[in-house]
mmCIF file of C-alpha atoms and ligand atoms in Angstrom:
data_model
loop_
_atom_site.group_PDB
_atom_site.id
_atom_site.type_symbol
_atom_site.label_atom_id
_atom_site.label_comp_id
_atom_site.label_asym_id
_atom_site.label_seq_id
_atom_site.Cartn_x
_atom_site.Cartn_y
_atom_site.Cartn_z
ATOM 1 C CA MET A 1 22.898 5.295 -39.601
ATOM 2 C CA THR A 2 21.959 7.724 -42.361
ATOM 3 C CA GLY A 3 19.832 6.033 -45.587
ATOM 4 C CA PRO A 4 20.405 3.726 -48.223
ATOM 5 C CA THR A 5 24.073 3.999 -49.756
ATOM 6 C CA THR A 6 26.729 1.585 -52.569
ATOM 7 C CA PHE A 7 28.537 -1.144 -51.203
ATOM 8 C CA ALA A 8 31.787 0.496 -50.204
ATOM 9 C CA ASP A 9 34.333 1.350 -52.774
ATOM 10 C CA ALA A 10 31.483 0.584 -55.806
ATOM 11 C CA ARG A 11 32.673 3.259 -58.233
ATOM 12 C CA ALA A 12 32.683 0.844 -61.104
ATOM 13 C CA SER A 13 30.053 1.446 -64.165
ATOM 14 C CA PHE A 14 29.238 -1.806 -64.594
ATOM 15 C CA ASP A 15 30.827 -2.620 -67.569
ATOM 16 C CA ALA A 16 34.310 -2.035 -65.927
ATOM 17 C CA ALA A 17 33.325 -4.409 -63.007
ATOM 18 C CA ARG A 18 34.439 -7.173 -62.361
ATOM 19 C CA PHE A 19 31.992 -7.987 -59.172
ATOM 20 C CA VAL A 20 28.420 -6.471 -59.419
ATOM 21 C CA VAL A 21 26.235 -6.433 -55.964
ATOM 22 C CA LEU A 22 22.463 -7.200 -56.892
ATOM 23 C CA GLY A 23 20.776 -6.311 -53.147
ATOM 24 C CA ILE A 24 17.401 -8.147 -52.630
ATOM 25 C CA PRO A 25 14.892 -7.430 -50.274
ATOM 26 C CA PHE A 26 12.864 -10.154 -49.982
ATOM 27 C CA ASP A 27 12.035 -12.381 -46.965
ATOM 28 C CA ARG A 28 8.169 -13.907 -47.871
ATOM 29 C CA THR A 29 9.325 -17.172 -47.026
ATOM 30 C CA THR A 30 10.919 -16.576 -43.620
ATOM 31 C CA SER A 31 9.051 -19.522 -41.174
ATOM 32 C CA PHE A 32 10.495 -17.974 -37.511
ATOM 33 C CA ARG A 33 11.475 -14.361 -37.750
ATOM 34 C CA PRO A 34 11.010 -12.244 -40.469
ATOM 35 C CA GLY A 35 13.953 -8.956 -40.939
ATOM 36 C CA ALA A 36 16.061 -10.374 -43.868
ATOM 37 C CA ARG A 37 14.234 -8.017 -46.344
ATOM 38 C CA PHE A 38 16.507 -4.737 -44.330
ATOM 39 C CA GLY A 39 19.592 -6.774 -45.043
ATOM 40 C CA PRO A 40 21.030 -5.085 -47.685
ATOM 41 C CA ASP A 41 21.539 -1.711 -46.911
ATOM 42 C CA SER A 42 22.827 -3.050 -43.279
ATOM 43 C CA ILE A 43 25.091 -4.885 -44.960
ATOM 44 C CA ARG A 44 26.281 -1.996 -47.448
ATOM 45 C CA GLN A 45 25.477 1.093 -44.680
ATOM 46 C CA HIS A 46 28.972 -1.734 -42.363
ATOM 47 C CA SER A 47 30.930 -1.774 -45.702
ATOM 48 C CA TRP A 48 32.096 1.467 -45.516
ATOM 49 C CA ASN A 49 33.562 1.042 -42.223
ATOM 50 C CA PHE A 50 36.694 -0.898 -43.170
ATOM 51 C CA GLU A 51 39.868 -0.373 -44.416
ATOM 52 C CA SER A 52 40.610 -0.410 -48.102
ATOM 53 C CA TYR A 53 43.391 -1.699 -47.726
ATOM 54 C CA ASP A 54 43.535 -5.388 -46.845
ATOM 55 C CA LEU A 55 46.190 -6.677 -44.805
ATOM 56 C CA GLU A 56 47.111 -9.666 -45.891
ATOM 57 C CA THR A 57 46.822 -9.907 -49.383
ATOM 58 C CA GLY A 58 48.209 -6.444 -49.990
ATOM 59 C CA VAL A 59 45.105 -5.524 -51.562
ATOM 60 C CA ASP A 60 43.581 -1.707 -51.498
ATOM 61 C CA LEU A 61 39.774 -1.800 -52.132
ATOM 62 C CA ALA A 62 39.814 0.732 -52.942
ATOM 63 C CA GLU A 63 41.298 0.205 -56.794
ATOM 64 C CA VAL A 64 39.273 -3.510 -57.490
ATOM 65 C CA PRO A 65 35.856 -2.214 -59.672
ATOM 66 C CA VAL A 66 33.044 -2.993 -58.565
ATOM 67 C CA HIS A 67 29.883 -2.252 -59.208
ATOM 68 C CA ASP A 68 26.381 -2.140 -56.961
ATOM 69 C CA LEU A 69 23.230 -2.410 -58.799
ATOM 70 C CA GLY A 70 21.154 -1.035 -56.045
ATOM 71 C CA ASN A 71 18.629 -2.886 -54.882
ATOM 72 C CA THR A 72 15.747 -5.739 -56.673
ATOM 73 C CA GLU A 73 12.167 -4.242 -56.295
ATOM 74 C CA GLU A 74 10.006 -5.673 -53.582
ATOM 75 C CA PHE A 75 8.021 -9.220 -54.548
ATOM 76 C CA GLY A 76 4.839 -10.816 -53.425
ATOM 77 C CA SER A 77 5.380 -13.783 -53.861
ATOM 78 C CA ALA A 78 9.126 -15.657 -53.821
ATOM 79 C CA THR A 79 7.624 -17.330 -57.440
ATOM 80 C CA GLU A 80 8.246 -13.759 -58.777
ATOM 81 C CA MET A 81 10.955 -12.918 -56.918
ATOM 82 C CA VAL A 82 12.988 -15.809 -57.987
ATOM 83 C CA ARG A 83 12.097 -15.198 -61.686
ATOM 84 C CA SER A 84 13.172 -11.822 -61.954
ATOM 85 C CA VAL A 85 16.879 -12.737 -59.980
ATOM 86 C CA ARG A 86 17.036 -14.865 -62.641
ATOM 87 C CA GLU A 87 17.150 -11.509 -65.809
ATOM 88 C CA GLU A 88 18.799 -9.618 -63.243
ATOM 89 C CA ILE A 89 21.876 -11.316 -62.809
ATOM 90 C CA ARG A 90 22.184 -13.681 -66.058
ATOM 91 C CA PRO A 91 24.364 -10.693 -67.655
ATOM 92 C CA ILE A 92 26.094 -10.870 -64.597
ATOM 93 C CA TYR A 93 27.629 -14.143 -65.578
ATOM 94 C CA ARG A 94 27.786 -13.285 -69.490
ATOM 95 C CA LYS A 95 30.034 -11.365 -69.303
ATOM 96 C CA GLY A 96 32.389 -12.793 -66.580
ATOM 97 C CA LYS A 97 32.033 -11.206 -63.674
ATOM 98 C CA ILE A 98 31.096 -12.808 -60.108
ATOM 99 C CA PRO A 99 27.806 -10.867 -58.045
ATOM 100 C CA ILE A 100 27.779 -10.677 -55.321
ATOM 101 C CA VAL A 101 24.323 -11.211 -53.973
ATOM 102 C CA LEU A 102 22.727 -9.404 -50.826
ATOM 103 C CA GLY A 103 19.765 -10.713 -49.143
ATOM 104 C CA GLY A 104 17.328 -11.130 -47.978
ATOM 105 C CA ASP A 105 16.464 -14.943 -46.746
ATOM 106 C CA HIS A 106 17.677 -17.952 -48.290
ATOM 107 C CA ALA A 107 14.720 -18.238 -51.042
ATOM 108 C CA CYS A 108 16.467 -15.454 -53.079
ATOM 109 C CA ALA A 109 20.005 -17.591 -53.500
ATOM 110 C CA PRO A 110 18.395 -20.596 -55.258
ATOM 111 C CA PRO A 111 18.160 -17.825 -59.006
ATOM 112 C CA SER A 112 21.727 -16.667 -58.645
ATOM 113 C CA VAL A 113 22.925 -20.442 -59.656
ATOM 114 C CA GLU A 114 20.105 -21.090 -62.079
ATOM 115 C CA ALA A 115 21.269 -18.270 -63.938
ATOM 116 C CA TYR A 116 25.122 -19.213 -64.521
ATOM 117 C CA PRO A 117 25.152 -20.026 -68.432
ATOM 118 C CA GLU A 118 24.998 -23.393 -69.681
ATOM 119 C CA GLY A 119 28.840 -24.423 -71.486
ATOM 120 C CA ALA A 120 30.170 -21.497 -68.729
ATOM 121 C CA PRO A 121 32.833 -23.946 -67.266
ATOM 122 C CA SER A 122 31.250 -26.604 -64.069
ATOM 123 C CA LEU A 123 30.126 -24.851 -61.102
ATOM 124 C CA GLY A 124 30.029 -26.294 -58.105
ATOM 125 C CA ILE A 125 27.849 -25.286 -54.646
ATOM 126 C CA LEU A 126 29.788 -24.549 -51.812
ATOM 127 C CA TYR A 127 26.097 -24.330 -48.945
ATOM 128 C CA LEU A 128 26.839 -22.914 -45.907
ATOM 129 C CA ASP A 129 24.623 -23.248 -43.318
ATOM 130 C CA ALA A 130 22.998 -24.144 -39.852
ATOM 131 C CA HIS A 131 20.776 -26.262 -41.465
ATOM 132 C CA LEU A 132 19.764 -28.291 -44.547
ATOM 133 C CA ASP A 133 16.914 -26.384 -46.368
ATOM 134 C CA PHE A 134 16.389 -29.551 -48.343
ATOM 135 C CA ARG A 135 12.894 -30.086 -48.266
ATOM 136 C CA ALA A 136 10.962 -30.744 -51.714
ATOM 137 C CA SER A 137 8.822 -28.126 -49.906
ATOM 138 C CA TYR A 138 7.679 -26.365 -46.808
ATOM 139 C CA LEU A 139 4.404 -25.036 -46.212
ATOM 140 C CA GLY A 140 3.190 -25.654 -49.352
ATOM 141 C CA ASP A 141 5.948 -23.489 -51.028
ATOM 142 C CA ASP A 142 7.957 -25.524 -52.533
ATOM 143 C CA ARG A 143 11.145 -21.840 -53.731
ATOM 144 C CA SER A 144 10.259 -21.549 -49.891
ATOM 145 C CA HIS A 145 14.107 -20.837 -47.361
ATOM 146 C CA ALA A 146 13.583 -24.517 -45.880
ATOM 147 C CA CYS A 147 13.971 -26.102 -49.725
ATOM 148 C CA SER A 148 17.348 -23.851 -51.239
ATOM 149 C CA SER A 149 19.896 -26.157 -51.404
ATOM 150 C CA ARG A 150 17.694 -28.833 -53.016
ATOM 151 C CA ARG A 151 16.617 -26.223 -55.651
ATOM 152 C CA MET A 152 20.572 -26.175 -55.809
ATOM 153 C CA LEU A 153 21.064 -29.732 -56.105
ATOM 154 C CA GLU A 154 18.656 -29.726 -59.235
ATOM 155 C CA LYS A 155 20.560 -27.498 -60.955
ATOM 156 C CA VAL A 156 24.133 -28.930 -60.815
ATOM 157 C CA GLY A 157 23.826 -32.820 -59.476
ATOM 158 C CA ALA A 158 24.000 -33.937 -56.349
ATOM 159 C CA GLU A 159 27.887 -34.365 -57.017
ATOM 160 C CA ASN A 160 28.625 -30.849 -57.487
ATOM 161 C CA ILE A 161 27.027 -29.027 -53.622
ATOM 162 C CA VAL A 162 28.503 -30.187 -49.786
ATOM 163 C CA VAL A 163 26.576 -28.086 -47.745
ATOM 164 C CA PHE A 164 28.577 -27.099 -44.623
ATOM 165 C CA GLY A 165 28.275 -25.983 -41.292
ATOM 166 C CA VAL A 166 25.111 -28.143 -40.857
ATOM 167 C CA ARG A 167 24.033 -28.735 -37.501
ATOM 168 C CA SER A 168 19.889 -28.928 -37.709
ATOM 169 C CA VAL A 169 17.543 -31.377 -39.450
ATOM 170 C CA SER A 170 14.081 -32.662 -39.348
ATOM 171 C CA LYS A 171 14.345 -36.336 -39.477
ATOM 172 C CA GLU A 172 12.583 -36.006 -43.164
ATOM 173 C CA GLU A 173 15.648 -34.588 -44.892
ATOM 174 C CA ILE A 174 17.535 -36.760 -43.485
ATOM 175 C CA GLU A 175 15.909 -39.509 -45.511
ATOM 176 C CA ASP A 176 15.110 -38.302 -48.187
ATOM 177 C CA ASN A 177 19.308 -37.174 -48.687
ATOM 178 C CA LYS A 178 19.673 -41.103 -48.389
ATOM 179 C CA ALA A 179 18.197 -42.119 -51.978
ATOM 180 C CA ILE A 180 19.737 -38.780 -53.383
ATOM 181 C CA GLY A 181 23.249 -38.202 -51.806
ATOM 182 C CA MET A 182 23.978 -34.921 -51.507
ATOM 183 C CA SER A 183 26.852 -34.350 -48.512
ATOM 184 C CA PHE A 184 26.875 -32.687 -45.965
ATOM 185 C CA VAL A 185 29.321 -31.940 -43.558
ATOM 186 C CA THR A 186 28.061 -31.140 -39.707
ATOM 187 C CA ALA A 187 29.197 -28.329 -37.945
ATOM 188 C CA HIS A 188 30.323 -31.240 -35.020
ATOM 189 C CA GLU A 189 32.620 -32.469 -37.820
ATOM 190 C CA VAL A 190 34.236 -29.508 -37.956
ATOM 191 C CA ALA A 191 34.770 -29.209 -34.592
ATOM 192 C CA ARG A 192 36.404 -32.444 -34.280
ATOM 193 C CA ASP A 193 38.422 -31.865 -37.679
ATOM 194 C CA GLY A 194 39.249 -28.634 -37.777
ATOM 195 C CA ILE A 195 38.358 -25.898 -40.142
ATOM 196 C CA ARG A 196 41.082 -26.189 -42.693
ATOM 197 C CA ALA A 197 40.314 -30.572 -43.070
ATOM 198 C CA SER A 198 37.597 -30.270 -43.317
ATOM 199 C CA VAL A 199 36.700 -26.897 -46.167
ATOM 200 C CA ASP A 200 39.498 -28.447 -48.120
ATOM 201 C CA ARG A 201 37.901 -32.034 -47.854
ATOM 202 C CA ALA A 202 34.456 -30.060 -49.006
ATOM 203 C CA LEU A 203 36.379 -27.903 -51.610
ATOM 204 C CA ARG A 204 37.976 -31.152 -53.115
ATOM 205 C CA SER A 205 34.808 -33.354 -53.840
ATOM 206 C CA LEU A 206 33.581 -30.560 -56.043
ATOM 207 C CA LYS A 207 34.984 -31.584 -58.956
ATOM 208 C CA THR A 208 34.159 -28.848 -61.316
ATOM 209 C CA GLU A 209 36.078 -25.675 -62.926
ATOM 210 C CA ARG A 210 34.450 -23.127 -60.432
ATOM 211 C CA VAL A 211 32.795 -22.687 -56.800
ATOM 212 C CA TYR A 212 29.776 -20.638 -55.945
ATOM 213 C CA ILE A 213 29.590 -19.524 -52.511
ATOM 214 C CA SER A 214 25.221 -18.965 -50.429
ATOM 215 C CA LEU A 215 26.524 -17.643 -47.308
ATOM 216 C CA ASP A 216 23.037 -18.431 -44.510
ATOM 217 C CA ILE A 217 24.862 -16.273 -41.922
ATOM 218 C CA ASP A 218 23.251 -18.154 -39.851
ATOM 219 C CA VAL A 219 25.955 -20.674 -39.795
ATOM 220 C CA ILE A 220 28.123 -18.649 -37.791
ATOM 221 C CA ASP A 221 27.987 -19.081 -34.464
ATOM 222 C CA PRO A 222 24.394 -17.156 -32.690
ATOM 223 C CA ALA A 223 28.168 -15.204 -31.255
ATOM 224 C CA TYR A 224 29.099 -14.162 -34.406
ATOM 225 C CA ALA A 225 26.016 -13.974 -36.016
ATOM 226 C CA GLY A 226 23.022 -13.998 -33.725
ATOM 227 C CA ALA A 227 20.941 -10.916 -35.868
ATOM 228 C CA THR A 228 19.024 -14.447 -38.308
ATOM 229 C CA GLY A 229 16.042 -15.371 -38.837
ATOM 230 C CA THR A 230 17.051 -18.859 -37.522
ATOM 231 C CA PRO A 231 19.856 -18.141 -34.810
ATOM 232 C CA GLU A 232 21.450 -21.814 -33.688
ATOM 233 C CA PRO A 233 23.953 -22.449 -31.670
ATOM 234 C CA PHE A 234 27.268 -24.413 -31.918
ATOM 235 C CA GLY A 235 28.325 -22.752 -35.549
ATOM 236 C CA LEU A 236 31.615 -22.290 -36.927
ATOM 237 C CA SER A 237 33.209 -18.933 -36.322
ATOM 238 C CA ALA A 238 33.893 -15.990 -38.044
ATOM 239 C CA ARG A 239 37.330 -16.865 -38.756
ATOM 240 C CA ASP A 240 36.513 -20.110 -39.815
ATOM 241 C CA VAL A 241 33.815 -19.240 -42.715
ATOM 242 C CA LYS A 242 36.527 -16.722 -43.502
ATOM 243 C CA LEU A 243 39.027 -19.220 -44.388
ATOM 244 C CA ALA A 244 36.236 -21.358 -46.031
ATOM 245 C CA ILE A 245 36.189 -18.384 -48.312
ATOM 246 C CA ASP A 246 39.424 -17.694 -48.784
ATOM 247 C CA ALA A 247 40.036 -20.975 -50.044
ATOM 248 C CA ALA A 248 37.420 -21.068 -52.614
ATOM 249 C CA ALA A 249 38.518 -18.109 -53.636
ATOM 250 C CA PRO A 250 40.195 -19.180 -56.698
ATOM 251 C CA ARG A 251 37.791 -20.352 -58.617
ATOM 252 C CA LEU A 252 34.955 -18.323 -56.656
ATOM 253 C CA ALA A 253 32.089 -17.895 -60.027
ATOM 254 C CA GLY A 254 30.026 -15.606 -57.116
ATOM 255 C CA LEU A 255 29.188 -15.610 -53.578
ATOM 256 C CA ASP A 256 25.687 -14.310 -51.874
ATOM 257 C CA ILE A 257 25.525 -13.452 -48.400
ATOM 258 C CA MET A 258 21.433 -14.622 -46.669
ATOM 259 C CA GLU A 259 19.944 -13.703 -43.801
ATOM 260 C CA VAL A 260 21.505 -11.019 -41.536
ATOM 261 C CA SER A 261 18.173 -10.153 -40.104
ATOM 262 C CA PRO A 262 18.537 -6.178 -38.915
ATOM 263 C CA PRO A 263 16.016 -5.473 -36.412
ATOM 264 C CA PHE A 264 18.150 -8.328 -34.260
ATOM 265 C CA ASP A 265 21.575 -7.075 -34.758
ATOM 266 C CA GLN A 266 23.364 -4.516 -33.103
ATOM 267 C CA GLY A 267 25.232 -3.858 -35.995
ATOM 268 C CA ASN A 268 28.076 -6.812 -35.119
ATOM 269 C CA THR A 269 25.936 -9.005 -38.481
ATOM 270 C CA SER A 270 26.143 -7.011 -40.713
ATOM 271 C CA ALA A 271 29.360 -5.790 -40.112
ATOM 272 C CA LEU A 272 30.867 -9.411 -39.487
ATOM 273 C CA ALA A 273 28.665 -9.570 -43.716
ATOM 274 C CA ALA A 274 29.838 -7.081 -45.127
ATOM 275 C CA ARG A 275 33.537 -7.666 -43.549
ATOM 276 C CA LEU A 276 33.065 -11.238 -45.443
ATOM 277 C CA ALA A 277 32.027 -10.572 -49.077
ATOM 278 C CA ARG A 278 35.363 -7.138 -48.399
ATOM 279 C CA GLU A 279 37.277 -10.938 -47.928
ATOM 280 C CA ALA A 280 36.161 -12.076 -50.616
ATOM 281 C CA ILE A 281 36.616 -9.614 -53.583
ATOM 282 C CA ALA A 282 40.168 -9.101 -51.868
ATOM 283 C CA ARG A 283 41.155 -13.147 -52.320
ATOM 284 C CA VAL A 284 39.688 -13.026 -55.551
ATOM 285 C CA ALA A 285 41.390 -9.828 -56.867
ATOM 286 C CA ALA A 286 44.699 -11.344 -55.444
ATOM 287 C CA SER A 287 43.861 -13.970 -57.299
ATOM 288 C CA ASP A 288 43.626 -12.412 -60.489
ATOM 289 C CA THR A 289 46.398 -10.373 -59.567
ATOM 290 C CA ALA A 290 48.928 -13.852 -59.729
ATOM 291 C CA ARG A 291 47.309 -15.421 -61.868
HETATM 292 MN MN1 LIG B 301 19.190 -21.282 -45.566
HETATM 293 MN MN1 LIG B 302 20.125 -21.717 -41.502
#
């Protein structure tokens, strides 16, 4: 594999782009095994693996205007990272574009939600994760990746976020959430009810005009996406997550893909992350055309 490159087919200028890719090479809050800071470049490299023509939608991704901003600088702390990422993301929304944010550990995701402008169409969050990420603070850091759904909830309100694919929580998180009432769908419920019904229910519960997807790659079973900081068995399939993205695409405000950890990757996790970003772009482009 060669050195850093742009995301596949990202040839448009910022002004002309509908989608804007930003990488955040930051994994300082990773609790178990670091490596996600190499995620953005690995996902970019693998994104060139695919044909640009999308069989399902008929969209040719080479014709969709995508701009790649490259990576942010490297940060010494999550607080610095958050402040800087908010500033980088804000103009993307203001100009009516869709950010595609590549992490990094999941601490990199909340600033992309926090940057969403006041007065823009209402925003809900589909938070795909094996974990609840609902700690008020973790190891003394309220910007830890273990707190990310909670930080997003503070921006959009408890009724406008649903965590999907969960199968690992602490008792404290469950106790805390009794008072707060964030909804979540477990991976076990998805297995029981089927992915389509589960996704439809989750998306219907978000009464907002737009939906932001925060994708922690560990929501997917380690059999498909083992290269991540905290792999968790009994996950969703790769196709389940594709279906969730497809279903949310007509309302998509932004997408992040977090926690891909290349040091543990034989290439399949990065390729899957890249393909899911490509799916989102194709689906949104198809729904733009239909509008
Ligand atoms: Mn997470
Ligand atoms: Mn997770």
